[in-house]
Amino acid sequence: GQNIDQPTEMTATEGAIVQINCTYQTSGFNGLFWYQQHAGEAPTFLSYNVLDGLEEKGRFSSFLSRSKGYSYLLLKELQMKDSASYLCAALDSNYQLIWGAGTKLIIKP
Amino acid sequence: IAGITQAPTSQILAAGRRMTLRCTQDMRHNAMYWYRQDLGLGLRLIHYSNTAGTTGKGEVPDGYSVSRANTDDFPLTLASAVPSQTSVYFCASSDSRGGPDTQYFGPGTRLTVL
């Protein structure tokens, strides 16, 4: 079956760095997405990786290892507004997105 | 630019009633999707449409139907609502003709079936 695993909840301190991990098992693979979702709002696109390695975009970076079925989202210089859920999703061989349940990130002052 | 709009924002519905959730996008995206999101679960695909005039079933299609008469609109109909259809419903669209097929989401409809 197809499966995405990510931690349910994480807590970090304002100004710190946090890494949110995601492992995936899909029928074929055409890329890995990260989305941010604030409470009561729609998911918004953060990053897309299809090749191995690190993609940096400001305070956020995303890493992919295809051989390990593993990705992480790295958030630096955490701000209170980064409190949200972070959704990992893998694109399978049919170009359908398989979604994880999301990681709720709580930022403390 | 509005992006994707959904209506209504929220709705309380009696079991057995028929309900249509509306979704409209102005980005001329070819693909559109309906998801439901329940606490503790990931987004689950209900139905999708790769282009106007075609639709397909997702992971949880039972009890739902869709149509795609044109590029912009993708309504989702619950023929006879049941309490298990209480959820937040998100419509999304993407330009799947090239690139990473990033999906863009509407604001959601919070539906409660009593």
Short mmCIF file of C-alpha atoms in Angstrom, two decimals:
data_model
loop_
_atom_site.label_atom_id
_atom_site.label_comp_id
_atom_site.label_asym_id
_atom_site.label_seq_id
_atom_site.Cartn_x
_atom_site.Cartn_y
_atom_site.Cartn_z
CA GLY A 1 0.00 0.00 0.00
CA GLN A 2 0.92 3.64 -0.17
CA ASN A 3 1.85 5.42 3.01
CA ILE A 4 3.25 8.68 4.29
CA ASP A 5 4.59 8.94 7.84
CA GLN A 6 5.36 12.14 9.69
CA PRO A 7 5.31 13.04 13.40
CA THR A 8 1.96 14.16 14.75
CA GLU A 9 3.25 17.12 16.72
CA MET A 10 6.49 18.97 17.44
CA THR A 11 7.38 21.85 19.72
CA ALA A 12 10.18 24.36 19.17
CA THR A 13 11.34 27.70 20.51
CA GLU A 14 11.14 31.01 18.72
CA GLY A 15 14.44 31.76 16.96
CA ALA A 16 15.52 28.11 16.89
CA ILE A 17 15.74 25.53 14.08
CA VAL A 18 13.38 22.60 13.64
CA GLN A 19 13.46 19.63 11.25
CA ILE A 20 10.23 17.85 10.32
CA ASN A 21 10.78 14.39 8.88
CA CYS A 22 8.67 12.50 6.39
CA THR A 23 9.02 8.96 5.06
CA TYR A 24 7.02 7.69 2.12
CA GLN A 25 6.13 4.47 0.38
CA THR A 26 4.38 4.92 -2.93
CA SER A 27 3.74 3.06 -6.17
CA GLY A 28 6.24 4.94 -8.26
CA PHE A 29 7.47 8.40 -7.37
CA ASN A 30 7.26 11.72 -9.15
CA GLY A 31 8.22 14.14 -6.45
CA LEU A 32 7.66 15.24 -2.87
CA PHE A 33 5.71 18.31 -1.77
CA TRP A 34 5.57 20.23 1.48
CA TYR A 35 2.60 22.42 2.31
CA GLN A 36 1.90 24.71 5.25
CA GLN A 37 -1.56 24.89 6.77
CA HIS A 38 -2.52 27.38 9.45
CA ALA A 39 -5.45 26.41 11.67
CA GLY A 40 -8.76 26.94 9.88
CA GLU A 41 -7.10 27.81 6.59
CA ALA A 42 -6.23 26.11 3.32
CA PRO A 43 -2.89 24.39 2.67
CA THR A 44 -0.37 26.57 0.85
CA PHE A 45 2.56 25.34 -1.21
CA LEU A 46 6.04 25.50 0.33
CA SER A 47 8.36 23.30 -1.71
CA TYR A 48 8.77 20.55 -4.27
CA ASN A 49 11.66 18.10 -4.58
CA VAL A 50 12.10 15.48 -7.27
CA LEU A 51 15.90 15.10 -7.27
CA ASP A 52 18.04 14.10 -4.30
CA GLY A 53 19.45 16.93 -2.27
CA LEU A 54 18.61 20.11 -0.48
CA GLU A 55 16.48 22.94 -1.87
CA GLU A 56 16.77 26.21 0.04
CA LYS A 57 14.14 28.91 -0.05
CA GLY A 58 14.73 31.65 2.49
CA ARG A 59 14.22 30.36 6.04
CA PHE A 60 12.77 27.09 4.73
CA SER A 61 14.72 24.24 3.15
CA SER A 62 13.56 20.84 1.96
CA PHE A 63 15.65 17.71 1.51
CA LEU A 64 14.96 14.53 -0.43
CA SER A 65 16.59 11.10 -0.52
CA ARG A 66 14.82 8.94 -3.10
CA SER A 67 16.80 5.82 -2.22
CA LYS A 68 15.68 6.08 1.42
CA GLY A 69 12.12 7.26 0.74
CA TYR A 70 12.81 10.16 3.05
CA SER A 71 12.38 13.91 3.13
CA TYR A 72 12.64 16.64 5.70
CA LEU A 73 11.57 20.24 5.98
CA LEU A 74 14.00 22.50 7.83
CA LEU A 75 12.74 25.74 9.30
CA LYS A 76 15.33 28.26 10.55
CA GLU A 77 14.99 31.35 12.73
CA LEU A 78 11.56 30.25 13.84
CA GLN A 79 8.88 32.90 14.20
CA MET A 80 5.57 32.67 16.02
CA LYS A 81 3.79 32.85 12.67
CA ASP A 82 5.41 29.52 11.74
CA SER A 83 3.02 27.80 14.15
CA ALA A 84 1.02 25.65 11.74
CA SER A 85 0.63 22.15 10.42
CA TYR A 86 3.13 20.99 7.82
CA LEU A 87 1.86 18.47 5.29
CA CYS A 88 4.09 16.08 3.38
CA ALA A 89 2.73 14.65 0.13
CA ALA A 90 4.27 12.31 -2.46
CA LEU A 91 3.28 12.17 -6.11
CA ASP A 92 2.83 8.56 -7.20
CA SER A 93 3.20 6.92 -10.61
CA ASN A 94 -0.33 8.03 -11.58
CA TYR A 95 0.50 11.61 -10.62
CA GLN A 96 -1.87 11.41 -7.66
CA LEU A 97 -0.79 13.10 -4.42
CA ILE A 98 -0.59 10.83 -1.38
CA TRP A 99 -0.86 12.97 1.75
CA GLY A 100 0.52 12.53 5.23
CA ALA A 101 -1.66 13.45 8.21
CA GLY A 102 0.47 16.51 8.89
CA THR A 103 2.80 17.63 11.67
CA LYS A 104 1.46 20.28 14.02
CA LEU A 105 4.32 22.62 14.91
CA ILE A 106 3.96 24.61 18.12
CA ILE A 107 6.32 27.55 18.58
CA LYS A 108 6.96 28.77 22.12
CA PRO A 109 8.40 32.19 22.97
CA ILE B 1 -6.92 37.62 -8.99
CA ALA B 2 -9.26 35.52 -6.84
CA GLY B 3 -7.59 32.14 -7.39
CA ILE B 4 -10.03 29.52 -6.15
CA THR B 5 -13.29 30.30 -4.44
CA GLN B 6 -15.58 27.90 -2.62
CA ALA B 7 -19.14 28.30 -1.43
CA PRO B 8 -20.61 28.07 1.06
CA THR B 9 -17.99 28.77 3.74
CA SER B 10 -19.85 26.56 6.16
CA GLN B 11 -23.11 24.65 6.23
CA ILE B 12 -25.16 22.60 8.66
CA LEU B 13 -27.22 20.00 6.86
CA ALA B 14 -29.83 17.49 7.92
CA ALA B 15 -29.07 13.85 7.09
CA GLY B 16 -30.71 12.75 3.87
CA ARG B 17 -30.62 16.18 2.25
CA ARG B 18 -28.93 16.90 -1.03
CA MET B 19 -26.10 19.43 -1.07
CA THR B 20 -23.82 20.91 -3.72
CA LEU B 21 -20.51 22.49 -2.80
CA ARG B 22 -19.33 24.99 -5.35
CA CYS B 23 -15.79 25.58 -6.56
CA THR B 24 -14.59 28.08 -9.13
CA GLN B 25 -11.07 28.91 -10.28
CA ASP B 26 -9.88 31.74 -12.51
CA MET B 27 -6.35 30.50 -13.18
CA ARG B 28 -7.31 28.47 -16.27
CA HIS B 29 -5.87 25.37 -14.65
CA ASN B 30 -6.76 22.16 -16.47
CA ALA B 31 -6.93 19.90 -13.40
CA MET B 32 -9.23 20.22 -10.39
CA TYR B 33 -9.65 18.16 -7.23
CA TRP B 34 -11.95 17.68 -4.26
CA TYR B 35 -10.52 16.60 -0.91
CA ARG B 36 -11.93 16.06 2.51
CA GLN B 37 -9.88 16.68 5.62
CA ASP B 38 -10.71 15.03 8.93
CA LEU B 39 -8.89 15.44 12.23
CA GLY B 40 -5.90 13.11 12.47
CA LEU B 41 -6.14 12.05 8.85
CA GLY B 42 -4.41 13.35 5.79
CA LEU B 43 -6.22 15.01 2.94
CA ARG B 44 -8.20 12.34 1.11
CA LEU B 45 -9.04 12.69 -2.55
CA ILE B 46 -12.74 12.32 -3.36
CA HIS B 47 -12.87 13.03 -7.08
CA TYR B 48 -10.69 14.74 -9.63
CA SER B 49 -10.83 16.09 -13.15
CA ASN B 50 -7.80 16.26 -15.43
CA THR B 51 -9.57 18.41 -17.99
CA ALA B 52 -13.02 19.82 -18.72
CA GLY B 53 -15.45 17.06 -19.65
CA THR B 54 -13.62 14.29 -17.75
CA THR B 55 -13.75 13.16 -14.13
CA GLY B 56 -12.23 10.37 -12.08
CA LYS B 57 -12.68 8.71 -8.71
CA GLY B 58 -10.24 9.27 -5.90
CA GLU B 59 -9.67 7.40 -2.67
CA VAL B 60 -13.10 8.03 -1.07
CA PRO B 61 -15.68 8.66 -3.84
CA ASP B 62 -18.72 6.88 -2.38
CA GLY B 63 -21.65 9.18 -1.67
CA TYR B 64 -20.23 11.99 -3.80
CA SER B 65 -20.52 13.01 -7.45
CA VAL B 66 -18.86 15.70 -9.55
CA SER B 67 -19.17 17.29 -12.95
CA ARG B 68 -16.80 19.39 -15.03
CA ALA B 69 -18.80 21.19 -17.68
CA ASN B 70 -16.16 23.87 -18.20
CA THR B 71 -12.61 24.75 -17.15
CA ASP B 72 -13.53 27.01 -14.25
CA ASP B 73 -16.19 25.15 -12.26
CA PHE B 74 -16.08 21.84 -10.42
CA PRO B 75 -19.11 21.32 -8.15
CA LEU B 76 -19.27 18.46 -5.65
CA THR B 77 -22.69 16.97 -4.87
CA LEU B 78 -23.75 14.90 -1.89
CA ALA B 79 -26.90 13.16 -3.11
CA SER B 80 -28.12 12.13 0.36
CA ALA B 81 -25.91 13.41 3.15
CA VAL B 82 -24.90 11.18 6.06
CA PRO B 83 -23.21 12.16 9.36
CA SER B 84 -19.93 10.51 8.30
CA GLN B 85 -19.67 13.17 5.60
CA THR B 86 -19.14 15.82 8.27
CA SER B 87 -15.76 17.24 7.33
CA VAL B 88 -13.87 20.17 5.87
CA TYR B 89 -13.92 20.05 2.09
CA PHE B 90 -11.16 21.60 0.02
CA CYS B 91 -11.19 22.21 -3.70
CA ALA B 92 -7.84 22.51 -5.46
CA SER B 93 -6.56 23.11 -8.96
CA SER B 94 -3.31 22.64 -10.82
CA ASP B 95 -1.78 23.12 -14.22
CA SER B 96 -0.75 19.52 -14.79
CA ARG B 97 0.36 20.01 -18.37
CA GLY B 98 3.95 20.67 -17.30
CA GLY B 99 6.12 21.24 -14.27
CA PRO B 100 5.62 19.85 -10.77
CA ASP B 101 1.82 19.97 -10.78
CA THR B 102 1.58 22.18 -7.71
CA GLN B 103 -1.95 22.21 -6.35
CA TYR B 104 -3.54 25.44 -5.17
CA PHE B 105 -6.34 25.22 -2.64
CA GLY B 106 -9.56 27.08 -2.04
CA PRO B 107 -10.48 28.31 1.45
CA GLY B 108 -12.58 25.25 2.26
CA THR B 109 -16.17 24.48 3.18
CA ARG B 110 -16.92 23.26 6.69
CA LEU B 111 -19.86 20.86 6.45
CA THR B 112 -21.75 19.40 9.40
CA VAL B 113 -24.34 16.69 8.78
CA LEU B 114 -26.72 16.06 11.64
#
